[in-house]
Amino acid sequence: MTLLTVVLLSAAVLLLAYRIYGKALTRLLRLDRDARTPAVVLRDDVDYVPIEPKFLMSQHFSAIAAAGPIVGPILAGVMFGWLPALLWILIGSIFIGGVHDMTSLVASIRHKARSIADVVREHMSKRSYLLFLLFIWIALIYIIVAFTDLVADSFVGTQDLGGGRSTTGGAVATASLLYLALPVIMGLLLKYTKLPLGLATVIFLPLIAISVWLGPIFPLDINTLFHLTEATSQRWWGVALLAYCFIASIVPMWLLLQPRGHLGGYFLVVVLLGGIVGVLIGAATGRFQADYPAFTGWTAPNGASLFPMLFITIACGACSGFHSIIASGTTSKQLHRETDAKPVGYGAMLLEAMVAVLSLTCVMVLAKGSPVLEGNKVDVIYAYSLSRFLNVLYVPTAFAYTFVALALTTFVYDTLDVCTRLGRYILQELIGVQDRSGRVISTAITVGVPLIFLLWQPVGAGGKIESAWKTFWPLFGASNQLLAALALLGVTVWLWRTYRAKWIWFATGLPTVVMYVMSSWALIAFIRKGFTSAFSITQDTTGEVHPFASHFLSSLPRSPVPWAALVLLTLALLVLAEAVRVFTIPPGGPTTEGLPVTAEAV
């Protein structure tokens, strides 16, 4: 199968799924174009603001499509080959991820735009609600750890671009810091002058390109400046990024998040469209081919098995529990009509799947054994391959590499901003402190825990220090997929209590089972691997058996991964037990809770 066939066929399948399965979901959920959504009924032009779907979809897509659909497909493609990754992206996004996003959005608007956790509280129990919130907060912590270290990793080292050309992580760091400064300036101008948003966009978008151009000229290479090793430099960059997360979580949204999201949205669209056009032209002219093997085996070189690791390595792009938080947190408060849930919820997920396919092509164009694959550095693979795609459009290679690397960090900034702020909200809810001190304390804890993990250096095979994001990515994937399972479980409980229809078990019930099984399977594997030595019986060189108690305590895992996996699995099982209790309650007929709010009923 050629590269051109893969891209075009994937686009056709996703478009067909949107037209057919998206329409079926609209009918099953009884979406009513005339029903009044919370954005209309509760409109205050602050939190509740009805927005037309073409604008809301762009905003929603920017929030959900972070670095996940880039990192996961590249990792899985290298591990197992591009074909299993492609199949999971397409099947998962159509029948699981898209359903998860759309039903989470609809569940929220049917409950006054409250969060998916509130839906769980209303239809299950307060205990389920607290367990759900705690699970979300822990999952957010690992998202922050993985993505912070991923960006820090892109700020160090040197990459050979071929032909005697090279670029450094310091160039990406300079471009990234300049990029973060621009939205602050833009926000101040918009707030305190009469500068129109359109004119500000025209002014500041070219400045992003100038930032990229300045990066290689003035690289911020702290390795050289402070005589540090790459590992130490990466840790210090991680500290700096967490400081950014702390500030971004507590400053007014107009000062940083809103202008950065506005500029970032345009920036990312340019990168994605350029990459897709480049790969299509390059594939059509024979410049790019699918050189990487379609299938490399059921077990990856690192010992990971395709089942279940494929399904938790590719989270965003196929299915992501993080999307339910966005859909029920901000998007539901802006949905103008119920029928807009199809393009915004289902359509945005399928569009993200296309981003994942593009990311997968970055692996497909590389031959197995390529030096670019050495170390399995996702930022290098993505930036190197996508810069080749842009080079087809006559964009200079070195500029394109820095440009794409900055795009990746921009994706991550979106995630870090949202995750830190959500983590602060959840922790404030759990501890019951809503004032200014509560904001500061909750934010400090939300970034402080990831700081501990980033300063902890995991040691891999041969005693080599590994990046924290590589260690925590499988745990992030498993927790993210289990969060999707919990959201689907809550939606299934709501739908069953509302409609009592058999289609519920196929539309949301089966995806719930799939996500629960795969994510729990992965977590059990992490727990088993971490605790195996603690339950083994060992002998010393004289043949004497060690006392079990002393051996057990000395053999407990020092890595936080198996401990966190144990906590997450326990929380998920407790929520599942609550759901089973609800399902076993004798049916009393459908309820009116969660049905559309008609104009006549208001």
Coordinates of C-alpha atoms in Angstrom, one line a residue:
M1 CA 0.0 0.0 0.0
T2 CA 1.4 3.4 -1.0
L3 CA 1.7 6.4 1.2
L4 CA -0.7 8.3 -1.0
T5 CA -3.3 5.5 -0.7
V6 CA -3.0 5.4 3.1
V7 CA -3.7 9.1 3.5
L8 CA -6.5 9.4 0.9
L9 CA -8.2 6.2 2.1
S10 CA -8.0 7.3 5.7
A11 CA -9.6 10.6 4.9
A12 CA -12.4 8.9 2.9
V13 CA -13.1 6.4 5.7
L14 CA -13.3 9.2 8.3
L15 CA -15.5 11.4 6.1
L16 CA -17.9 8.4 5.4
A17 CA -18.1 7.6 9.1
Y18 CA -19.0 11.2 9.9
R19 CA -21.8 11.1 7.4
I20 CA -23.2 7.7 8.3
Y21 CA -22.4 6.9 12.0
G22 CA -22.5 10.5 13.0
K23 CA -26.0 10.8 11.6
A24 CA -27.0 7.5 13.4
L25 CA -25.8 8.9 16.7
T26 CA -27.7 12.1 16.2
R27 CA -30.9 10.1 15.7
L28 CA -30.3 7.7 18.7
L29 CA -29.5 10.6 21.1
R30 CA -32.6 12.4 19.8
L31 CA -30.8 15.6 19.2
D32 CA -33.3 18.4 18.7
R33 CA -32.3 21.5 16.6
D34 CA -35.1 23.5 18.3
A35 CA -34.2 22.5 21.9
R36 CA -32.7 25.3 24.0
T37 CA -29.2 24.5 25.1
P38 CA -27.6 25.8 28.4
A39 CA -25.6 28.3 26.3
V40 CA -28.9 29.9 25.3
V41 CA -31.0 29.4 28.5
L42 CA -28.2 30.5 30.9
R43 CA -26.4 33.0 28.6
D44 CA -24.3 35.5 30.6
D45 CA -21.7 36.3 27.9
V46 CA -19.0 35.2 30.4
D47 CA -19.1 31.5 30.7
Y48 CA -22.3 30.7 28.8
V49 CA -22.1 32.1 25.3
P50 CA -23.7 30.4 22.2
I51 CA -21.3 30.1 19.4
E52 CA -21.8 29.0 15.8
P53 CA -20.4 25.4 15.2
K54 CA -17.7 26.4 12.7
F55 CA -16.1 28.7 15.4
L56 CA -16.8 26.4 18.3
M57 CA -15.4 23.4 16.5
S58 CA -12.1 25.3 15.9
Q59 CA -11.9 26.2 19.6
H60 CA -12.8 22.7 20.7
F61 CA -10.4 21.1 18.3
S62 CA -7.5 23.3 19.4
A63 CA -8.2 22.3 23.0
I64 CA -8.4 18.5 22.5
A65 CA -5.8 18.1 19.7
A66 CA -2.6 18.6 21.7
A67 CA 0.6 16.6 21.4
G68 CA -1.3 13.3 22.0
P69 CA -2.2 12.6 18.3
I70 CA 1.5 13.2 17.5
V71 CA 3.3 11.3 20.2
G72 CA 1.2 8.2 20.5
P73 CA 1.0 7.2 16.8
I74 CA 4.7 7.8 16.3
L75 CA 5.6 5.6 19.3
A76 CA 3.2 2.8 18.4
G77 CA 4.2 3.0 14.7
V78 CA 7.9 2.4 15.6
M79 CA 7.0 -0.3 18.1
F80 CA 4.6 -2.4 16.1
G81 CA 4.6 -1.1 12.5
W82 CA 2.2 1.4 10.9
L83 CA -0.6 -0.9 10.0
P84 CA -1.8 -1.9 13.6
A85 CA -1.5 1.8 14.5
L86 CA -3.5 2.9 11.5
L87 CA -6.3 0.4 12.1
W88 CA -6.7 1.4 15.8
I89 CA -6.7 5.1 14.9
L90 CA -9.5 4.6 12.3
I91 CA -11.6 2.0 14.2
G92 CA -11.1 3.6 17.6
S93 CA -11.9 7.2 16.5
I94 CA -15.1 6.1 14.7
F95 CA -16.7 3.7 17.1
I96 CA -15.1 4.6 20.5
G97 CA -13.4 8.0 20.6
G98 CA -16.0 9.9 18.5
V99 CA -18.8 8.3 20.5
H100 CA -17.1 9.1 23.8
D101 CA -16.7 12.8 22.8
M102 CA -20.1 13.3 21.4
T103 CA -22.0 11.5 24.2
S104 CA -20.0 13.4 26.8
L105 CA -20.9 16.7 25.2
V106 CA -24.6 15.7 24.9
A107 CA -24.7 14.4 28.5
S108 CA -23.3 17.7 29.7
I109 CA -25.8 19.9 27.8
R110 CA -28.7 17.7 29.0
H111 CA -27.5 18.5 32.6
K112 CA -27.2 22.3 32.4
A113 CA -23.7 22.2 30.9
R114 CA -22.3 20.5 34.1
S115 CA -19.2 18.4 34.0
I116 CA -19.1 14.7 33.3
A117 CA -18.2 14.2 37.0
D118 CA -21.5 16.0 37.9
V119 CA -23.4 13.7 35.6
V120 CA -21.8 10.7 37.5
R121 CA -22.8 12.2 40.8
E122 CA -26.4 12.7 39.7
H123 CA -26.9 9.3 38.3
M124 CA -24.7 7.2 40.5
S125 CA -23.6 8.6 43.9
K126 CA -21.6 11.3 45.6
R127 CA -18.9 8.7 46.4
S128 CA -18.6 8.0 42.7
Y129 CA -18.3 11.7 42.1
L130 CA -15.4 12.1 44.6
L131 CA -13.6 9.0 43.3
F132 CA -14.0 10.3 39.7
L133 CA -12.6 13.7 40.6
L134 CA -9.6 12.1 42.4
F135 CA -9.0 9.8 39.4
I136 CA -9.1 12.8 37.0
W137 CA -6.6 14.8 39.1
I138 CA -4.1 11.9 39.2
A139 CA -4.5 11.4 35.5
L140 CA -3.9 15.1 34.9
I141 CA -0.7 14.9 37.0
Y142 CA 0.7 12.3 34.6
I143 CA -0.3 14.3 31.6
I144 CA 1.6 17.3 33.0
V145 CA 4.7 15.1 33.7
A146 CA 4.8 13.5 30.3
F147 CA 4.2 16.6 28.2
T148 CA 6.5 18.9 30.3
D149 CA 9.4 16.5 29.9
L150 CA 8.6 16.0 26.2
V151 CA 9.0 19.8 25.6
A152 CA 12.1 20.0 27.8
D153 CA 13.6 17.1 25.7
S154 CA 13.1 19.2 22.5
F155 CA 15.1 22.1 24.0
V156 CA 18.4 20.1 24.3
G157 CA 20.7 18.3 21.9
T158 CA 21.6 18.6 18.2
Q159 CA 19.8 17.2 15.2
D160 CA 21.6 16.4 11.9
L161 CA 19.3 17.4 9.0
G162 CA 21.5 15.9 6.3
G163 CA 23.6 17.6 3.7
G164 CA 25.9 19.1 6.3
R165 CA 23.0 21.0 7.9
S166 CA 22.0 20.7 11.6
T167 CA 19.9 22.5 14.2
T168 CA 19.9 22.6 18.0
G169 CA 17.4 22.3 20.8
G170 CA 18.5 25.8 21.8
A171 CA 17.0 27.1 18.6
V172 CA 13.7 25.6 19.5
A173 CA 14.0 27.0 23.1
T174 CA 14.6 30.5 21.8
A175 CA 11.7 30.4 19.3
S176 CA 9.4 28.9 22.0
L177 CA 10.2 31.6 24.6
L178 CA 9.7 34.4 22.1
Y179 CA 6.4 32.7 21.1
L180 CA 5.2 32.8 24.7
A181 CA 6.1 36.5 25.0
L182 CA 4.1 37.5 22.0
P183 CA 0.6 36.6 23.4
V184 CA 1.3 38.6 26.6
I185 CA 2.1 41.7 24.5
M186 CA -0.9 41.0 22.4
G187 CA -3.1 40.6 25.4
L188 CA -2.0 43.8 27.0
L189 CA -2.6 45.7 23.7
L190 CA -6.0 44.3 23.3
K191 CA -6.9 45.1 26.9
Y192 CA -5.6 48.6 27.2
T193 CA -5.7 49.9 23.7
K194 CA -8.4 50.0 21.0
L195 CA -6.4 47.6 18.8
P196 CA -8.9 45.4 16.9
L197 CA -8.5 41.6 17.1
G198 CA -8.2 41.3 13.4
L199 CA -5.4 43.8 13.1
A200 CA -3.6 42.2 16.1
T201 CA -3.8 38.9 14.4
V202 CA -2.3 40.3 11.2
I203 CA 0.5 41.9 13.2
F204 CA 1.4 39.1 15.5
L205 CA 1.2 36.0 13.2
P206 CA 4.2 37.2 11.1
L207 CA 6.1 37.8 14.4
I208 CA 5.8 34.1 15.1
A209 CA 7.6 33.4 11.8
I210 CA 10.3 35.9 12.9
S211 CA 10.6 34.1 16.2
V212 CA 11.3 30.9 14.3
W213 CA 13.8 32.6 12.1
L214 CA 15.6 34.1 15.2
G215 CA 15.8 30.7 17.0
P216 CA 18.8 29.3 15.1
I217 CA 20.5 32.7 15.1
F218 CA 20.3 33.1 18.9
P219 CA 20.0 29.6 20.3
L220 CA 19.4 29.4 24.0
D221 CA 21.8 26.5 24.7
I222 CA 22.0 26.2 28.5
N223 CA 24.2 23.2 28.1
T224 CA 27.0 25.4 26.8
L225 CA 26.1 28.5 28.8
F226 CA 26.2 26.8 32.2
H227 CA 28.4 23.7 31.3
L228 CA 25.6 21.2 32.0
T229 CA 24.9 17.8 30.7
E230 CA 21.9 17.2 28.5
A231 CA 20.1 15.3 31.2
T232 CA 20.7 18.2 33.7
S233 CA 19.6 20.8 31.1
Q234 CA 16.5 18.8 30.4
R235 CA 15.6 18.8 34.1
W236 CA 16.1 22.5 34.5
W237 CA 13.9 23.2 31.4
G238 CA 11.3 21.0 33.1
V239 CA 11.4 23.2 36.2
A240 CA 11.1 26.3 34.1
L241 CA 8.1 24.9 32.2
L242 CA 6.3 24.0 35.4
A243 CA 6.9 27.5 36.6
Y244 CA 5.2 28.7 33.4
C245 CA 2.3 26.3 34.2
F246 CA 1.9 27.8 37.7
I247 CA 1.8 31.3 36.3
A248 CA -0.5 30.4 33.4
S249 CA -3.0 28.8 35.8
I250 CA -3.5 31.8 38.1
V251 CA -3.1 34.9 35.8
P252 CA -6.2 36.3 34.0
M253 CA -7.1 34.4 30.9
W254 CA -7.0 37.6 28.7
L255 CA -3.3 38.1 29.5
L256 CA -1.9 34.8 28.3
L257 CA -4.2 31.9 27.5
Q258 CA -6.8 33.6 25.3
P259 CA -4.3 35.4 23.0
R260 CA -1.9 32.4 22.9
G261 CA -4.8 30.1 22.0
H262 CA -5.9 32.5 19.3
L263 CA -2.4 32.8 17.7
G264 CA -1.7 29.1 18.3
G265 CA -4.8 28.0 16.5
Y266 CA -3.8 29.8 13.3
F267 CA -0.2 28.6 13.6
L268 CA -1.2 25.0 14.0
V269 CA -3.6 25.0 11.1
V270 CA -0.8 26.3 8.9
V271 CA 1.5 23.5 10.0
L272 CA -1.1 20.8 9.6
L273 CA -2.3 21.9 6.2
G274 CA 1.3 22.4 5.0
G275 CA 2.2 18.9 6.2
I276 CA -0.8 17.2 4.5
V277 CA -0.3 19.1 1.2
G278 CA 3.5 18.3 1.3
V279 CA 3.0 14.6 2.0
L280 CA 0.3 14.3 -0.7
I281 CA 2.4 16.1 -3.4
G282 CA 5.6 14.2 -2.3
A283 CA 3.8 10.8 -2.4
A284 CA 2.1 11.5 -5.7
T285 CA 5.4 12.5 -7.3
G286 CA 7.2 9.5 -5.9
R287 CA 9.4 11.5 -3.5
F288 CA 8.0 9.8 -0.4
Q289 CA 7.2 6.1 0.0
A290 CA 6.0 3.9 2.8
D291 CA 9.5 2.5 3.7
Y292 CA 8.8 1.5 7.3
P293 CA 7.4 -2.1 7.8
A294 CA 3.6 -2.3 8.0
F295 CA 4.0 -4.9 10.9
T296 CA 7.1 -5.6 13.0
G297 CA 5.7 -8.2 15.3
W298 CA 3.4 -8.8 18.2
T299 CA 6.1 -7.8 20.7
A300 CA 8.1 -4.6 20.5
P301 CA 11.9 -4.5 21.1
N302 CA 11.3 -3.2 24.6
G303 CA 9.2 -6.2 25.4
A304 CA 5.8 -4.5 25.2
S305 CA 3.0 -6.7 23.8
L306 CA 0.7 -5.3 21.1
F307 CA -2.3 -6.2 23.3
P308 CA -2.8 -4.1 25.3
M309 CA 0.0 -1.6 24.7
L310 CA -1.1 -0.5 21.3
F311 CA -4.4 0.7 22.7
I312 CA -2.9 2.8 25.5
T313 CA 0.1 4.1 23.5
I314 CA -2.2 5.7 21.0
A315 CA -4.7 7.5 23.2
C316 CA -5.5 10.9 21.6
G317 CA -6.2 10.3 17.9
A318 CA -8.2 7.1 18.7
C319 CA -9.9 7.8 22.1
S320 CA -9.0 10.1 24.9
G321 CA -10.7 10.5 28.3
F322 CA -9.2 14.0 28.5
H323 CA -11.7 15.0 25.7
S324 CA -14.7 14.4 28.1
I325 CA -13.3 17.0 30.5
I326 CA -13.1 19.6 27.7
A327 CA -16.4 18.7 26.1
S328 CA -18.3 18.9 29.4
G329 CA -16.2 21.7 30.9
T330 CA -16.1 24.6 28.4
T331 CA -17.5 23.4 25.1
S332 CA -21.0 22.5 26.4
K333 CA -21.4 26.0 27.7
Q334 CA -21.0 27.4 24.2
L335 CA -23.0 24.9 22.1
H336 CA -25.7 26.8 20.2
R337 CA -27.9 23.9 19.1
E338 CA -28.1 20.3 20.2
T339 CA -27.5 19.2 16.6
D340 CA -24.1 21.0 16.7
A341 CA -22.8 18.2 18.9
K342 CA -22.3 16.2 15.7
P343 CA -19.7 18.5 14.0
V344 CA -18.2 19.7 17.3
G345 CA -18.1 16.5 19.3
Y346 CA -17.9 13.7 16.7
G347 CA -16.4 15.7 13.8
A348 CA -13.5 17.2 15.8
M349 CA -12.5 13.7 17.0
L350 CA -12.4 12.4 13.5
L351 CA -10.3 15.4 12.5
E352 CA -7.9 14.6 15.3
A353 CA -7.7 11.1 13.9
M354 CA -6.5 12.6 10.6
V355 CA -3.8 14.5 12.6
A356 CA -2.8 11.1 14.0
V357 CA -2.6 9.6 10.5
L358 CA -0.3 12.5 9.4
S359 CA 1.9 11.8 12.4
L360 CA 2.0 8.2 11.5
T361 CA 3.3 9.1 8.0
C362 CA 6.3 10.6 9.8
V363 CA 7.3 7.1 10.7
M364 CA 6.2 5.5 7.4
V365 CA 8.6 7.6 5.3
L366 CA 11.6 6.4 7.4
A367 CA 13.4 3.2 6.7
K368 CA 13.8 0.7 9.6
G369 CA 17.2 1.4 11.1
S370 CA 17.3 5.1 10.0
P371 CA 19.5 7.2 12.3
V372 CA 16.5 9.5 12.9
L373 CA 14.8 6.6 14.8
E374 CA 17.7 6.2 17.1
G375 CA 16.6 6.8 20.7
N376 CA 13.0 6.9 19.6
K377 CA 12.8 10.7 20.2
V378 CA 9.3 11.6 19.0
D379 CA 10.1 15.3 18.7
V380 CA 13.0 14.5 16.4
I381 CA 11.0 12.0 14.2
Y382 CA 8.1 14.4 13.9
A383 CA 10.1 17.5 13.2
Y384 CA 12.5 15.8 10.8
S385 CA 9.8 14.1 8.7
L386 CA 7.4 17.0 8.6
S387 CA 10.2 19.4 7.7
R388 CA 10.8 17.1 4.7
F389 CA 7.1 17.4 3.8
L390 CA 7.2 21.2 4.0
N391 CA 10.4 21.2 2.0
V392 CA 8.3 20.0 -1.0
L393 CA 6.6 23.4 -0.7
Y394 CA 10.1 25.0 -0.9
V395 CA 10.3 25.8 2.8
P396 CA 14.0 25.7 3.8
T397 CA 14.8 22.6 5.8
A398 CA 16.4 24.2 8.8
F399 CA 13.6 26.8 9.1
A400 CA 11.0 24.1 8.6
Y401 CA 12.5 21.9 11.3
T402 CA 12.4 24.7 13.9
F403 CA 9.0 25.7 12.7
V404 CA 7.6 22.2 13.2
A405 CA 9.3 21.7 16.5
L406 CA 7.8 24.9 17.7
A407 CA 4.4 23.6 16.5
L408 CA 4.8 20.5 18.7
T409 CA 5.6 22.6 21.7
T410 CA 2.6 24.8 20.9
F411 CA 0.4 21.7 21.0
V412 CA 1.9 20.9 24.3
Y413 CA 1.4 24.4 25.8
D414 CA -2.3 24.0 25.0
T415 CA -2.4 20.8 27.1
L416 CA -0.3 22.1 29.9
D417 CA -2.4 25.3 30.3
V418 CA -5.6 23.4 30.4
C419 CA -4.4 20.5 32.5
T420 CA -2.9 22.7 35.2
R421 CA -6.0 24.9 35.4
L422 CA -8.3 21.9 35.5
G423 CA -6.1 20.3 38.1
R424 CA -6.4 23.4 40.2
Y425 CA -10.2 23.5 39.8
I426 CA -10.5 19.8 40.9
L427 CA -8.2 20.2 43.9
Q428 CA -10.1 23.2 45.0
E429 CA -13.3 21.3 44.8
L430 CA -11.8 18.3 46.8
I431 CA -10.4 20.5 49.6
G432 CA -13.2 23.0 49.6
V433 CA -11.1 26.2 49.4
Q434 CA -12.2 28.6 46.6
D435 CA -10.5 31.8 47.6
R436 CA -7.2 33.3 46.3
S437 CA -5.1 31.3 48.8
G438 CA -6.9 28.1 47.6
R439 CA -6.1 28.9 44.0
V440 CA -2.4 29.4 44.8
I441 CA -2.1 26.3 47.1
S442 CA -4.0 24.1 44.7
T443 CA -1.9 25.2 41.7
A444 CA 1.3 24.7 43.7
I445 CA 0.4 21.2 44.6
T446 CA -0.7 20.5 41.0
V447 CA 2.7 21.5 39.6
G448 CA 4.7 20.4 42.7
V449 CA 3.8 16.7 42.3
P450 CA 5.0 16.6 38.7
L451 CA 8.2 18.4 39.7
I452 CA 9.0 15.5 42.0
F453 CA 8.6 13.0 39.2
L454 CA 10.7 15.2 36.8
L455 CA 13.5 15.4 39.2
W456 CA 13.5 11.7 39.7
Q457 CA 15.6 10.0 37.1
P458 CA 14.4 6.6 35.8
V459 CA 17.2 4.3 34.9
G460 CA 16.8 2.0 31.9
A461 CA 18.7 -1.0 30.5
G462 CA 22.4 -0.7 30.9
G463 CA 22.1 1.9 33.6
K464 CA 21.3 4.6 31.0
I465 CA 19.2 7.6 32.3
E466 CA 15.9 7.7 30.4
S467 CA 13.6 10.7 29.8
A468 CA 10.8 10.9 32.3
W469 CA 8.2 11.2 29.6
K470 CA 9.2 7.9 28.1
T471 CA 8.7 6.2 31.5
F472 CA 5.4 7.9 32.2
W473 CA 3.9 7.9 28.7
P474 CA 2.5 4.3 29.1
L475 CA 1.0 5.2 32.5
F476 CA -0.4 8.4 31.0
G477 CA -1.9 6.4 28.1
A478 CA -3.4 3.8 30.5
S479 CA -4.9 6.4 32.9
N480 CA -6.2 8.5 30.0
Q481 CA -7.9 5.5 28.4
L482 CA -9.3 4.4 31.8
L483 CA -10.6 7.9 32.2
A484 CA -12.4 7.4 28.8
A485 CA -13.8 4.2 30.1
L486 CA -15.1 5.9 33.3
A487 CA -16.7 8.7 31.2
L488 CA -18.3 6.2 28.9
L489 CA -19.5 4.3 32.0
G490 CA -21.1 7.5 33.4
V491 CA -22.7 8.2 30.0
T492 CA -24.0 4.6 29.7
V493 CA -25.6 4.9 33.2
W494 CA -27.3 8.2 32.2
L495 CA -28.6 6.8 28.9
W496 CA -29.9 3.6 30.5
R497 CA -31.7 5.5 33.2
T498 CA -33.1 7.9 30.6
Y499 CA -34.0 5.6 27.6
R500 CA -33.8 2.0 28.8
A501 CA -33.0 1.1 25.1
K502 CA -31.0 -1.9 23.9
W503 CA -28.9 0.2 21.5
I504 CA -27.2 1.8 24.5
W505 CA -25.3 -1.5 25.2
F506 CA -23.8 -1.4 21.6
A507 CA -23.3 2.3 21.2
T508 CA -21.6 3.1 24.5
G509 CA -21.7 -0.1 26.6
L510 CA -19.4 -2.1 24.3
P511 CA -16.8 0.8 24.0
T512 CA -16.9 1.0 27.8
V513 CA -15.9 -2.6 28.1
V514 CA -13.2 -2.3 25.5
M515 CA -11.6 0.7 27.1
Y516 CA -11.9 -0.8 30.6
V517 CA -10.3 -4.1 29.6
M518 CA -7.4 -2.6 27.7
S519 CA -6.5 0.1 30.2
S520 CA -7.0 -2.2 33.2
W521 CA -4.9 -4.9 31.5
A522 CA -2.1 -2.4 31.0
L523 CA -2.3 -1.2 34.6
I524 CA -2.2 -4.8 35.9
A525 CA 0.9 -5.4 33.8
F526 CA 2.6 -2.3 35.3
I527 CA 1.7 -3.5 38.8
R528 CA 2.8 -7.0 38.2
K529 CA 6.1 -5.9 36.7
G530 CA 6.8 -3.6 39.6
F531 CA 5.9 -5.9 42.4
T532 CA 7.1 -9.3 41.1
S533 CA 10.4 -9.2 42.8
A534 CA 8.8 -8.3 46.2
F535 CA 6.8 -11.6 46.2
S536 CA 9.6 -13.8 45.0
I537 CA 11.7 -16.0 47.3
T538 CA 15.5 -15.4 46.9
Q539 CA 18.6 -17.0 48.2
D540 CA 22.0 -15.5 48.9
T541 CA 25.3 -17.0 47.6
T542 CA 25.4 -19.5 50.5
G543 CA 21.9 -20.9 49.6
E544 CA 20.3 -19.4 52.7
V545 CA 16.7 -18.2 52.1
H546 CA 16.1 -14.6 53.2
P547 CA 13.3 -13.8 55.6
F548 CA 10.2 -12.9 53.6
A549 CA 9.5 -9.7 55.5
S550 CA 12.9 -8.2 55.0
H551 CA 13.0 -9.3 51.4
F552 CA 9.5 -7.9 50.7
L553 CA 10.3 -4.5 52.1
S554 CA 13.7 -4.2 50.3
S555 CA 12.1 -5.4 47.0
L556 CA 9.2 -2.9 46.9
P557 CA 9.4 -0.9 43.7
R558 CA 11.0 2.5 44.0
S559 CA 9.5 3.7 40.7
P560 CA 6.2 5.6 41.2
V561 CA 4.7 3.9 38.1
P562 CA 3.4 0.6 39.7
W563 CA 2.2 2.5 42.8
A564 CA 0.3 5.0 40.7
A565 CA -1.1 2.1 38.6
L566 CA -2.3 0.4 41.7
V567 CA -4.1 3.5 42.9
L568 CA -5.7 4.3 39.5
L569 CA -6.9 0.7 39.1
T570 CA -8.4 0.7 42.6
L571 CA -10.3 3.9 42.0
A572 CA -11.6 2.7 38.6
L573 CA -12.8 -0.6 40.2
L574 CA -14.6 1.3 43.0
V575 CA -16.4 3.5 40.4
L576 CA -17.3 0.4 38.4
A577 CA -18.8 -1.2 41.5
E578 CA -21.0 1.9 42.0
A579 CA -22.2 1.6 38.4
V580 CA -23.0 -2.1 38.8
R581 CA -25.1 -1.2 41.8
V582 CA -27.1 1.3 39.7
F583 CA -27.6 -1.2 36.9
T584 CA -28.9 -3.8 39.4
I585 CA -31.7 -1.5 40.6
P586 CA -35.0 -2.8 39.3
P587 CA -36.1 -0.8 36.3
G588 CA -38.9 1.7 36.9
G589 CA -39.3 2.9 33.3
P590 CA -37.4 5.7 31.6
T591 CA -37.0 9.0 33.5
T592 CA -37.3 12.5 32.1
E593 CA -33.9 13.4 33.4
G594 CA -31.4 14.2 30.6
L595 CA -34.0 14.7 27.9
P596 CA -33.9 17.8 25.6
V597 CA -35.2 21.1 27.0
T598 CA -37.8 22.3 24.5
A599 CA -38.8 25.9 24.0
E600 CA -42.2 25.2 25.3
A601 CA -40.8 23.7 28.5
V602 CA -38.8 26.8 29.4

